[in-house]
Tab-separated table of C-alpha atoms in Angstrom:
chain	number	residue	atom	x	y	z
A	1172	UNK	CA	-17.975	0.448	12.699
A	1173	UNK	CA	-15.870	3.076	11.374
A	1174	UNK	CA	-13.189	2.454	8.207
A	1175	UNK	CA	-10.436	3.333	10.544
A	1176	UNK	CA	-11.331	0.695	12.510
A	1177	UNK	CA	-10.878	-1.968	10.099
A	1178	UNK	CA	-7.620	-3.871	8.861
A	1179	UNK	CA	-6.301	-2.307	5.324
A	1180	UNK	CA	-6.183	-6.117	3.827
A	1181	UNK	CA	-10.170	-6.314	4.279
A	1182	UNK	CA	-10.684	-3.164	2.550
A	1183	UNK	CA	-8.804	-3.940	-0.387
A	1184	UNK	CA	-10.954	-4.397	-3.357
A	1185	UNK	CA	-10.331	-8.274	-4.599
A	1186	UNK	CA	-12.112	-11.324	-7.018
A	1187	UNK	CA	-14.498	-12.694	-4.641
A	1188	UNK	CA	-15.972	-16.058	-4.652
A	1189	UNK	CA	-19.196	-16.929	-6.398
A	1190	UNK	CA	-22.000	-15.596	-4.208
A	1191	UNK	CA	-20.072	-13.080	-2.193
A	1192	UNK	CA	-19.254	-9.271	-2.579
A	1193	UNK	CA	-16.421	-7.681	-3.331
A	1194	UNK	CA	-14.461	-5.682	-0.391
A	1195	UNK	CA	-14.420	-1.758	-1.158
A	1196	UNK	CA	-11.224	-0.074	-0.874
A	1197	UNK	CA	-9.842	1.542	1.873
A	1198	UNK	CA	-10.802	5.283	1.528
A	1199	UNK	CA	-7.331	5.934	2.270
A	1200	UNK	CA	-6.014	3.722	-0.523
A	1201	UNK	CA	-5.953	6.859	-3.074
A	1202	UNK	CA	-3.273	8.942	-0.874
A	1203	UNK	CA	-0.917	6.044	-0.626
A	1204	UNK	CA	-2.447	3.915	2.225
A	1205	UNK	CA	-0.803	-0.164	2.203
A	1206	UNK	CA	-0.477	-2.612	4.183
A	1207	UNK	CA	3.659	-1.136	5.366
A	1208	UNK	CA	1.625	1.509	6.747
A	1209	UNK	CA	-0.483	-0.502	8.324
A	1210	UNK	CA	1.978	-2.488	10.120
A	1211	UNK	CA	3.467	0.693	10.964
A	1212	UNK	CA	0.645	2.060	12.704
A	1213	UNK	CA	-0.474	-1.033	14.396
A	1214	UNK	CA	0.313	0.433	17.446
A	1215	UNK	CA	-1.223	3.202	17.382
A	1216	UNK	CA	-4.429	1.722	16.324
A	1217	UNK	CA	-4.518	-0.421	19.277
A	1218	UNK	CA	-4.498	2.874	21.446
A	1219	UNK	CA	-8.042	3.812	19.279
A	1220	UNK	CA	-5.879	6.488	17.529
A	1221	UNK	CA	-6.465	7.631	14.068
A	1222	UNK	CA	-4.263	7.624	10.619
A	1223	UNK	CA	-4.736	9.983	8.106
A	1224	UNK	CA	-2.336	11.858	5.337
A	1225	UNK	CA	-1.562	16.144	5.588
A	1226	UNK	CA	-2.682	17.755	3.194
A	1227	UNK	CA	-1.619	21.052	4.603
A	1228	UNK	CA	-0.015	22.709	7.537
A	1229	UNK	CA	-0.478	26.637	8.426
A	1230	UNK	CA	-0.203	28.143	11.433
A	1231	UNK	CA	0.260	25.419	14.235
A	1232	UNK	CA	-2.344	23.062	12.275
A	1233	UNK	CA	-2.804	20.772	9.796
A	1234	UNK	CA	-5.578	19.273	7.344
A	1235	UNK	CA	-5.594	15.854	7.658
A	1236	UNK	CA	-7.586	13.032	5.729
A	1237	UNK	CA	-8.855	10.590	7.634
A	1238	UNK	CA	-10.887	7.562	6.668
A	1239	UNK	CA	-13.658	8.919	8.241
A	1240	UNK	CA	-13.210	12.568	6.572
A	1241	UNK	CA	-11.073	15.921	6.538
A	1242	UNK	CA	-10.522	16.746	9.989
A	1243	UNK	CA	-8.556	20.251	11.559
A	1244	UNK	CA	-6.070	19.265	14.082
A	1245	UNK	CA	-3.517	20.834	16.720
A	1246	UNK	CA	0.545	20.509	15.862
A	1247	UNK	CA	1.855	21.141	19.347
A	1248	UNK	CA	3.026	17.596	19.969
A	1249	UNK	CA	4.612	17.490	16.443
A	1250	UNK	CA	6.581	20.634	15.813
A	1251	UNK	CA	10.198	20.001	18.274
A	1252	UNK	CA	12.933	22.482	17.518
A	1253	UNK	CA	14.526	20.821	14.630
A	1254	UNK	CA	12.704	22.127	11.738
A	1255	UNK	CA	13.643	18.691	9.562
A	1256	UNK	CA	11.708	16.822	12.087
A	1257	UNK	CA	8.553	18.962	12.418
A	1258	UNK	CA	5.159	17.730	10.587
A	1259	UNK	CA	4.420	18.220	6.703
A	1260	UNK	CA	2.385	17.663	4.106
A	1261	UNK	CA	2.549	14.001	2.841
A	1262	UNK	CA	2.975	12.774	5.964
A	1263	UNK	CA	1.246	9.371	8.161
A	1264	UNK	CA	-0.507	11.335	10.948
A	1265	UNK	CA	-1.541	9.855	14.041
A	1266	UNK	CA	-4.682	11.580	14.936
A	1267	UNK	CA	-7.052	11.729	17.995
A	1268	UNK	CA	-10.311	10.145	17.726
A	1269	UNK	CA	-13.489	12.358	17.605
A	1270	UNK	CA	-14.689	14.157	20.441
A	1271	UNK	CA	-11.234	15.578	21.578
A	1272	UNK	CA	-11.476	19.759	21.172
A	1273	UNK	CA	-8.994	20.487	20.019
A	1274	UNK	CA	-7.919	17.167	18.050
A	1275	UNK	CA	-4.508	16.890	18.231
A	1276	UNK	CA	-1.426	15.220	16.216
A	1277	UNK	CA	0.216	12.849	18.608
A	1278	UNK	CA	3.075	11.196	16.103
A	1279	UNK	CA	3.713	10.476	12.459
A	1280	UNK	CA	5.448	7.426	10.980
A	1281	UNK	CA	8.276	7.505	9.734
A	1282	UNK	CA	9.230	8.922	6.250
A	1283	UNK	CA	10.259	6.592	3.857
A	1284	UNK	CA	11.952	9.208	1.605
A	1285	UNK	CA	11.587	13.373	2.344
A	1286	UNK	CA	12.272	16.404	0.182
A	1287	UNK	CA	14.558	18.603	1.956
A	1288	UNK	CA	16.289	21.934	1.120
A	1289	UNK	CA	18.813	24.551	2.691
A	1290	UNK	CA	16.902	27.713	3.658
A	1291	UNK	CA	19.465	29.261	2.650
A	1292	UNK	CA	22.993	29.172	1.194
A	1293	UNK	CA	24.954	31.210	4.580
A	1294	UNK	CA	22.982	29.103	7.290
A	1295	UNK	CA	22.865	25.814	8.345
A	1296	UNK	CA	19.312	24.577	8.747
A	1297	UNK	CA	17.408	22.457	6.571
A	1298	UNK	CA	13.591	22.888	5.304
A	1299	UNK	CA	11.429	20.327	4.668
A	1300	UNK	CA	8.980	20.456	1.759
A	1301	UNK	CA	7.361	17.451	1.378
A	1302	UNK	CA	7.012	13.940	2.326
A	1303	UNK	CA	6.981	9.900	1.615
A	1304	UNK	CA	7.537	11.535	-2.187
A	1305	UNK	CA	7.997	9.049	-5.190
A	1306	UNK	CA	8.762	11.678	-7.603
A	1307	UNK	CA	10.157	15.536	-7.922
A	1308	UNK	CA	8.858	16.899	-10.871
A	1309	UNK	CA	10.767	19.980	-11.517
A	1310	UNK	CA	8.617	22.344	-13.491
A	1311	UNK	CA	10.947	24.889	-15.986
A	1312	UNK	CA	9.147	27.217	-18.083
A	1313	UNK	CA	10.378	27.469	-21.951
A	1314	UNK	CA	9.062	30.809	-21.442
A	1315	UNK	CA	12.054	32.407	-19.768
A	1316	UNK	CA	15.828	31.524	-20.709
A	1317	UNK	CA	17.110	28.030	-19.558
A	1318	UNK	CA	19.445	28.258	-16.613
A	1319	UNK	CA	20.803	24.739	-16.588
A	1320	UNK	CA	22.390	25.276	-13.401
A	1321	UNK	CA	19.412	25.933	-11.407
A	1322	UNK	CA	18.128	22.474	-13.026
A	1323	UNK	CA	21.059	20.791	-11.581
A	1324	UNK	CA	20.548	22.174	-8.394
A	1325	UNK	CA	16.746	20.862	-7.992
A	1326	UNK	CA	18.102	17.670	-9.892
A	1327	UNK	CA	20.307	17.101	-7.089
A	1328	UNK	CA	18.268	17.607	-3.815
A	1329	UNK	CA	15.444	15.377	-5.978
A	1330	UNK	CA	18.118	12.442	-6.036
A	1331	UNK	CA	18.989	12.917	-2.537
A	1332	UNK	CA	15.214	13.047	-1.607
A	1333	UNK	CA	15.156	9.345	-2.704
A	1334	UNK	CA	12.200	9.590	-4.853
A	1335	UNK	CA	13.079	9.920	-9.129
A	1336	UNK	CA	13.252	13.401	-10.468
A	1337	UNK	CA	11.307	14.130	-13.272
A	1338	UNK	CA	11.713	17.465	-15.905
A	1339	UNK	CA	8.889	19.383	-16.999
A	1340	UNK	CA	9.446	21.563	-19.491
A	1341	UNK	CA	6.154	23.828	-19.407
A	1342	UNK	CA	4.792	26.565	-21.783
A	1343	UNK	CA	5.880	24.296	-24.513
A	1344	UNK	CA	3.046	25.927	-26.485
A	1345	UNK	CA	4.800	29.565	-26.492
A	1346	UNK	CA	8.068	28.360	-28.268
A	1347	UNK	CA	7.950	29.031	-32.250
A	1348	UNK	CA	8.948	25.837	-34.095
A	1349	UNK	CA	9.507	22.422	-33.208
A	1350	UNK	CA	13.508	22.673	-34.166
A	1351	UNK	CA	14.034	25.208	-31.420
A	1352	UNK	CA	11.624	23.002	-29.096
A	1353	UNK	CA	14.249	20.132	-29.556
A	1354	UNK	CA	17.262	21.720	-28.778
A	1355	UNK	CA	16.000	23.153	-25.598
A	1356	UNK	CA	15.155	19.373	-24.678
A	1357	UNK	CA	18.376	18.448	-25.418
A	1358	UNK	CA	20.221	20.670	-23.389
A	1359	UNK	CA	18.391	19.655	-20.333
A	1360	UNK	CA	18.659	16.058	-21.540
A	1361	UNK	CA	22.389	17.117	-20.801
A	1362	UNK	CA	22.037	18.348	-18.199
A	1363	UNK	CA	19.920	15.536	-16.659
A	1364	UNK	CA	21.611	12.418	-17.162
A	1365	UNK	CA	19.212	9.342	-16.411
A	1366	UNK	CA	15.932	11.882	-15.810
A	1367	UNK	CA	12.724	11.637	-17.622
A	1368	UNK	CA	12.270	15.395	-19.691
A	1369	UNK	CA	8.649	15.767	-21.048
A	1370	UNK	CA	7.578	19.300	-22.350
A	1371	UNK	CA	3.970	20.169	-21.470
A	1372	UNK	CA	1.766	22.776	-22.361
A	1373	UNK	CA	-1.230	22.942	-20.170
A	1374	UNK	CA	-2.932	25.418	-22.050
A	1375	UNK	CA	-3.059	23.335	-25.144
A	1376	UNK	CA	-3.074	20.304	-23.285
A	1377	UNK	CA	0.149	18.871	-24.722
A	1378	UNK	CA	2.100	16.113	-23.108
A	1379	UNK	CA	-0.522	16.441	-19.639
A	1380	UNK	CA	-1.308	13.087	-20.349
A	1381	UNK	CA	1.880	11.799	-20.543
A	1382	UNK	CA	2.918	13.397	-17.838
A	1383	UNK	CA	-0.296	12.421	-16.017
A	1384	UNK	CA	0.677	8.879	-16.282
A	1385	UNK	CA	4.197	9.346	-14.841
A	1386	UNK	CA	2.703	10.456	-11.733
A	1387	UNK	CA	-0.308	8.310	-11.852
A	1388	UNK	CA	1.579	5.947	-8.949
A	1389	UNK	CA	2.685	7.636	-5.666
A	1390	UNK	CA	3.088	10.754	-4.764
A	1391	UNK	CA	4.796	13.711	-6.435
A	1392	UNK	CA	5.909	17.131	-5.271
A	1393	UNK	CA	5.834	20.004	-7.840
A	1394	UNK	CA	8.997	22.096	-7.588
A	1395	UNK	CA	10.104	25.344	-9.433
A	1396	UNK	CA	10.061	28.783	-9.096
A	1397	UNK	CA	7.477	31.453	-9.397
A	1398	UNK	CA	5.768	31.665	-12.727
A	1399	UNK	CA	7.298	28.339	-13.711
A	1400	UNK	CA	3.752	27.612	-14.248
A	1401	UNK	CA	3.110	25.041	-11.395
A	1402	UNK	CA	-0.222	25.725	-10.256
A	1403	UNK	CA	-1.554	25.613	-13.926
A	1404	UNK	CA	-0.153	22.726	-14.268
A	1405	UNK	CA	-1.860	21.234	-10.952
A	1406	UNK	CA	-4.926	22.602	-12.119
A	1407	UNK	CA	-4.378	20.156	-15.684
A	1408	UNK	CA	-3.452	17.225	-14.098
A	1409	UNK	CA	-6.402	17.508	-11.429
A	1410	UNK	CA	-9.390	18.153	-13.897
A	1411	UNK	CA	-10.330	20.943	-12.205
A	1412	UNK	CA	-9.232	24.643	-10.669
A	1413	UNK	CA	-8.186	23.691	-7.658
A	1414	UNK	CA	-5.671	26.357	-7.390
A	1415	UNK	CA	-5.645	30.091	-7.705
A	1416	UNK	CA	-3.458	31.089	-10.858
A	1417	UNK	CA	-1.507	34.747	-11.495
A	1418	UNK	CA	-0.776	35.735	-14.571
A	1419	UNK	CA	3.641	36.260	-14.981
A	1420	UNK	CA	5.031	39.856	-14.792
A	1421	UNK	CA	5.700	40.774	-18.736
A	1422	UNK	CA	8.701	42.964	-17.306
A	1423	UNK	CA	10.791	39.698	-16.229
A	1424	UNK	CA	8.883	36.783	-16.966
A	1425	UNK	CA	8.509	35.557	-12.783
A	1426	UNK	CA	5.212	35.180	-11.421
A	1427	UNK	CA	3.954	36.464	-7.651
A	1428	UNK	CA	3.945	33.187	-5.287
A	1429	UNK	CA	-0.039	32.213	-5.758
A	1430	UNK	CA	0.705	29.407	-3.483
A	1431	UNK	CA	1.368	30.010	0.057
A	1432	UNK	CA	1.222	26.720	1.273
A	1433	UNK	CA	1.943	23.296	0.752
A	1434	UNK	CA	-0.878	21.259	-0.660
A	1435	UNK	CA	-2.159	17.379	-1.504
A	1436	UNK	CA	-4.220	16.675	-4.207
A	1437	UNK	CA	-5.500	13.520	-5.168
A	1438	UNK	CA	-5.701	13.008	-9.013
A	1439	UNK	CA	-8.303	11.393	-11.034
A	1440	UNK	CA	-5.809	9.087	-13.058
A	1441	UNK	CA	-4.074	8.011	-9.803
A	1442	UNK	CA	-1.799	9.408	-7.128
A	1443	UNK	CA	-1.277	12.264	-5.435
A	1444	UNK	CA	0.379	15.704	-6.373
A	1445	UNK	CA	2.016	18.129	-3.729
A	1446	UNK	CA	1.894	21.408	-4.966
A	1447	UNK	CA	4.952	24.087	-3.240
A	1448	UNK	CA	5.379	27.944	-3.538
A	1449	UNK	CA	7.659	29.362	-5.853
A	1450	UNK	CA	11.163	28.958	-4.775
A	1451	UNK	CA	13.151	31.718	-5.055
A	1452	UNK	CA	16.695	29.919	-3.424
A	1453	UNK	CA	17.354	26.305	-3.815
A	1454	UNK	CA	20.423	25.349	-1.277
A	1455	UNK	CA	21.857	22.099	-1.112
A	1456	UNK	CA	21.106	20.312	2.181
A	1457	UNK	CA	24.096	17.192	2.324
A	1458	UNK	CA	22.917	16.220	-0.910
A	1459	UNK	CA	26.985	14.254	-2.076
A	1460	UNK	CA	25.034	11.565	-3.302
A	1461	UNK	CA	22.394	13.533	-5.141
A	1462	UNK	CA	24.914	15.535	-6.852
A	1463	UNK	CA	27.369	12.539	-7.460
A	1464	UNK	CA	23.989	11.563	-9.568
A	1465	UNK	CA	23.550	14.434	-11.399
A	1466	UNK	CA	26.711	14.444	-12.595
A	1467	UNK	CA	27.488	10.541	-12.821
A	1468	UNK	CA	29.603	11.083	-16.126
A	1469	UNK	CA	32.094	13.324	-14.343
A	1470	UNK	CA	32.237	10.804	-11.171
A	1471	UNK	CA	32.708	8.461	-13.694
A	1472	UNK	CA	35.422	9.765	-15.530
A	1473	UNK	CA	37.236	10.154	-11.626
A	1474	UNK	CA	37.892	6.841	-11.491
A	1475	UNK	CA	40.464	7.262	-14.121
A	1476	UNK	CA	42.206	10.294	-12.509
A	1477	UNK	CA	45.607	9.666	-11.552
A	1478	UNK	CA	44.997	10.547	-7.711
A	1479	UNK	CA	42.392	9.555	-5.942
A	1480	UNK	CA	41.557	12.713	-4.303
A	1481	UNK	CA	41.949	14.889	-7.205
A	1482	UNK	CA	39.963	18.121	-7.643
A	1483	UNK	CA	40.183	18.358	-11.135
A	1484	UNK	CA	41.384	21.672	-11.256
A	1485	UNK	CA	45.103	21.544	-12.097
A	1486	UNK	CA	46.620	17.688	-11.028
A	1487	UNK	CA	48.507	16.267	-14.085
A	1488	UNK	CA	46.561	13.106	-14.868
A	1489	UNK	CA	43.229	14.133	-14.248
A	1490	UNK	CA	40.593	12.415	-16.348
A	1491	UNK	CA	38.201	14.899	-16.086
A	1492	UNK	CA	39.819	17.893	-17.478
A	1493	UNK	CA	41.541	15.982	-20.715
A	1494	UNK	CA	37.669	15.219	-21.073
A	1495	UNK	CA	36.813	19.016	-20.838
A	1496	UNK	CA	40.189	19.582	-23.244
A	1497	UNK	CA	39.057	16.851	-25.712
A	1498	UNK	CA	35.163	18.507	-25.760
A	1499	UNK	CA	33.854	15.392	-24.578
A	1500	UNK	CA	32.795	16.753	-21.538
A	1501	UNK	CA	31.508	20.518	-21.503
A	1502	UNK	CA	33.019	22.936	-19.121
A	1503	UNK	CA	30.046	24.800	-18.281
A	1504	UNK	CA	29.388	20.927	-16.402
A	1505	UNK	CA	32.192	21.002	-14.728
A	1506	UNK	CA	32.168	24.416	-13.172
A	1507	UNK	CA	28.537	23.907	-12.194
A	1508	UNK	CA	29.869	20.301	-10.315
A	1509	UNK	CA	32.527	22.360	-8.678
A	1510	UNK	CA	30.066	25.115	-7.126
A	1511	UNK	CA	27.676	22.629	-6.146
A	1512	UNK	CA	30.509	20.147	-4.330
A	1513	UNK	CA	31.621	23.015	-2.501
A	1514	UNK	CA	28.430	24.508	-1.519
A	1515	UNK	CA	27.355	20.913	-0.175
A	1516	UNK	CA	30.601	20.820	2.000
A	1517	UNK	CA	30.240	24.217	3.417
A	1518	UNK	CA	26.594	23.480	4.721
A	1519	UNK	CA	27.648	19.677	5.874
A	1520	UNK	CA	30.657	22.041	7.568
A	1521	UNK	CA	28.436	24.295	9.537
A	1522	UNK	CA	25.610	21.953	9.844
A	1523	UNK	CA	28.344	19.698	12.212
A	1524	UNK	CA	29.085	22.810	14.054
A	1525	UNK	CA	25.980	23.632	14.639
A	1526	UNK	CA	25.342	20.023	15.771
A	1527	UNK	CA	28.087	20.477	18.384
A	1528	UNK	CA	26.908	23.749	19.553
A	1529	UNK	CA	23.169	22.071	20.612
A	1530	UNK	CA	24.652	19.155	21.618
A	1531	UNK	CA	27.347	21.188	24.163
A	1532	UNK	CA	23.704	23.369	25.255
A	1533	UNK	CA	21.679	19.770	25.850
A	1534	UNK	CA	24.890	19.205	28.459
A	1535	UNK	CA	24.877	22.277	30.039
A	1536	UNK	CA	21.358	22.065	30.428
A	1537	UNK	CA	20.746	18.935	31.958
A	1538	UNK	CA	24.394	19.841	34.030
A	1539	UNK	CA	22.008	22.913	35.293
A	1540	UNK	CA	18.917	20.542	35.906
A	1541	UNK	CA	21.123	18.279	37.696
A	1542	UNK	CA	22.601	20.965	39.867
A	1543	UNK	CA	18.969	22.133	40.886
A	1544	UNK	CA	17.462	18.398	41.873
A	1545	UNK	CA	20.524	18.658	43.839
A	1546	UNK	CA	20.375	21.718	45.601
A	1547	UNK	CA	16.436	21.217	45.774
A	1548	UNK	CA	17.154	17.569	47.949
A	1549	UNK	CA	19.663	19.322	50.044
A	1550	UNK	CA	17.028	21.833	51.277
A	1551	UNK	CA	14.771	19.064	52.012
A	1552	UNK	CA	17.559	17.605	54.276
A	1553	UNK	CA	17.527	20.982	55.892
């Protein structure tokens, strides 16, 4: 009898009573496996389907860990039009059983929380990078100059992913005194009301620890742009060189994209890291809620505007800008809270047009098909 044949509760490991065994784990248990997912697949199982979690997806397939192994399966039955709702790595996948050629993807459950971005700031369709996430770790190198509105940004789509963001200031190592060290962590600290900031240097090994017991529970995707120093920093908290590394231009400080894909790793203190590309453009993707978050002291201070839709531009009574006036609040905040409100409102904008457009060309389609089944029946009657 195969693990994937056996209920997750036996498999967990638990005291046993004198003169039995202990139950071994269920091999899926270190990518996230429980008993919710069980339940969820239940169904499945009873149709002698597999699960198993994507590691990666390239080219109309996907690596998939099964209980029984790594298999190599087929996407067709999981990539529909709407690129939010294709597979991706992190996710449950319902697998065929062995013997099928090709093995295909039939389903996945259903995300509890997903990390999705804009693919770009002028269009209205979202990207999905990663999965049932617990935590965004946003990776910043101290290498280049700060840009604390890009960190707001990736702030914001972590909050709206539903998992807790987490700062990683890498490359601590190459910064020249410990004063100058702090006030860089303070500024993000600023920036990132209510977020974790750690500062990390994988090549001296400072602060991987720490950081490796942040993500030692669930699963974490690794955000940030090229040469941020992400796959480095993959390669620290796995224990070994599990991916390829490129050293940073010395012209501009950015780094080629060394990963292509989107990968899983299970690490050796617990959980499971999802490593991304470099991202070059970060747009919003109706993130309100995310970005209400990032900036909770302004959307605090709102409630004390005179007008309840103010846009704290001009309106006498406004809260917000006597804060800005006073210095309690710093402008730079506020104009970085304005871009991002309106950039989130002009993709929600087109993003409900472009619903209406598919949903008018579903109707005229199935208007067509209709037409058809009846012209077909009339030349029957004929």
């Amino acid at each position: 009898m195969s693990y994937s044949s056996l209920p997750f509760s036996s498999l967990l490991g638990s005291p046993s009573l004198p003169g039995t065994s202990v139950s071994a784990p269920h091999p899926l248990a270190p990518y996230g496996w429980d008993a919710e997912w069980e339940a969820e697949f239940a169904p499945y199982a009873a149709q002698g389907l597999l699960p198993g979690r994507v590691v990666r997806v390239d080219r109309g397939q996907c690596d998939v860990v099964t209980a029984d192994g790594t298999v190599r399966a087929d996407t067709e039955f999981v990539t529909p039009r709407d690129p939010l709702k294709v597979i991706c790595t992190g996710d449950w996948a319902v697998v065929d059983p062995e013997g099928g050629d090709p093995r295909y993807v039939r389903a996945y459950l259903p995300r509890r929380t997903s990390f999705v971005r804009s693919t770009s700031s002028k269009r209205s369709e979202g990207q999905i990078l990663a999965a049932n996430v617990d935590h965004s770790i946003i990776a910043v190198s101290l290498a280049a100059e700060l840009d604390l509105g890009r960190i707001e940004r990736f702030l914001a789509l972590g909050w709206e992913s539903g998992g807790q963001p987490v700062v990683v200031l890498t490359k601590a190592d190459l910064v020249p005194d410990d004063a100058t060290l702090a006030h860089l962590v303070q500024d993000v600290e600023t920036a990132a009301p209510g977020v974790q900031v750690l500062t990390v240097s994988a090549a001296s090994g400072q602060g991987v620890d720490v950081l490796a017991a942040v993500v030692s529970s669930g699963t974490s995707v690794l955000l940030g742009q090229s040469g941020a120093g992400k796959s480095t920093l993959a390669n620290a908290l796995a224990g070994a060189d599990v991916m390829e590394v490129q050293a940073i231009r010395d012209v501009d400080g950015k780094g080629r994209h060394t990963t292509t894909t989107r990968n899983l790793l299970p690490l050796p203190a617990g959980g499971v890291l999802i490593d991304t590309p470099g991202l070059r453009g970060v747009g919003l993707w109706d993130a309100e809620t995310g970005v209400g978050q990032v900036f909770a002291e302004i959307e605090e201070l709102a409630e004390d505007c005179r007008f309840h839709d103010c846009a704290h531009t001009a309106e006498p009574g406004c809260a917000v800008l006597t804060a800005v006036e006073d210095g309690t609040l710093p402008e730079r905040r506020l104009d970085s809270y304005r871009k991002l409100i309106r950039e989130n409102q002009r993709i929600v904008a087109k993003t409900d047009v472009r619903a209406r457009a598919e949903r008018r060309r579903e109707w005229r389609l199935k208007m067509a098909e209709g037409r058809a089944a009846v012209e077909i029946k009339r030349g029957r009657v004929r």
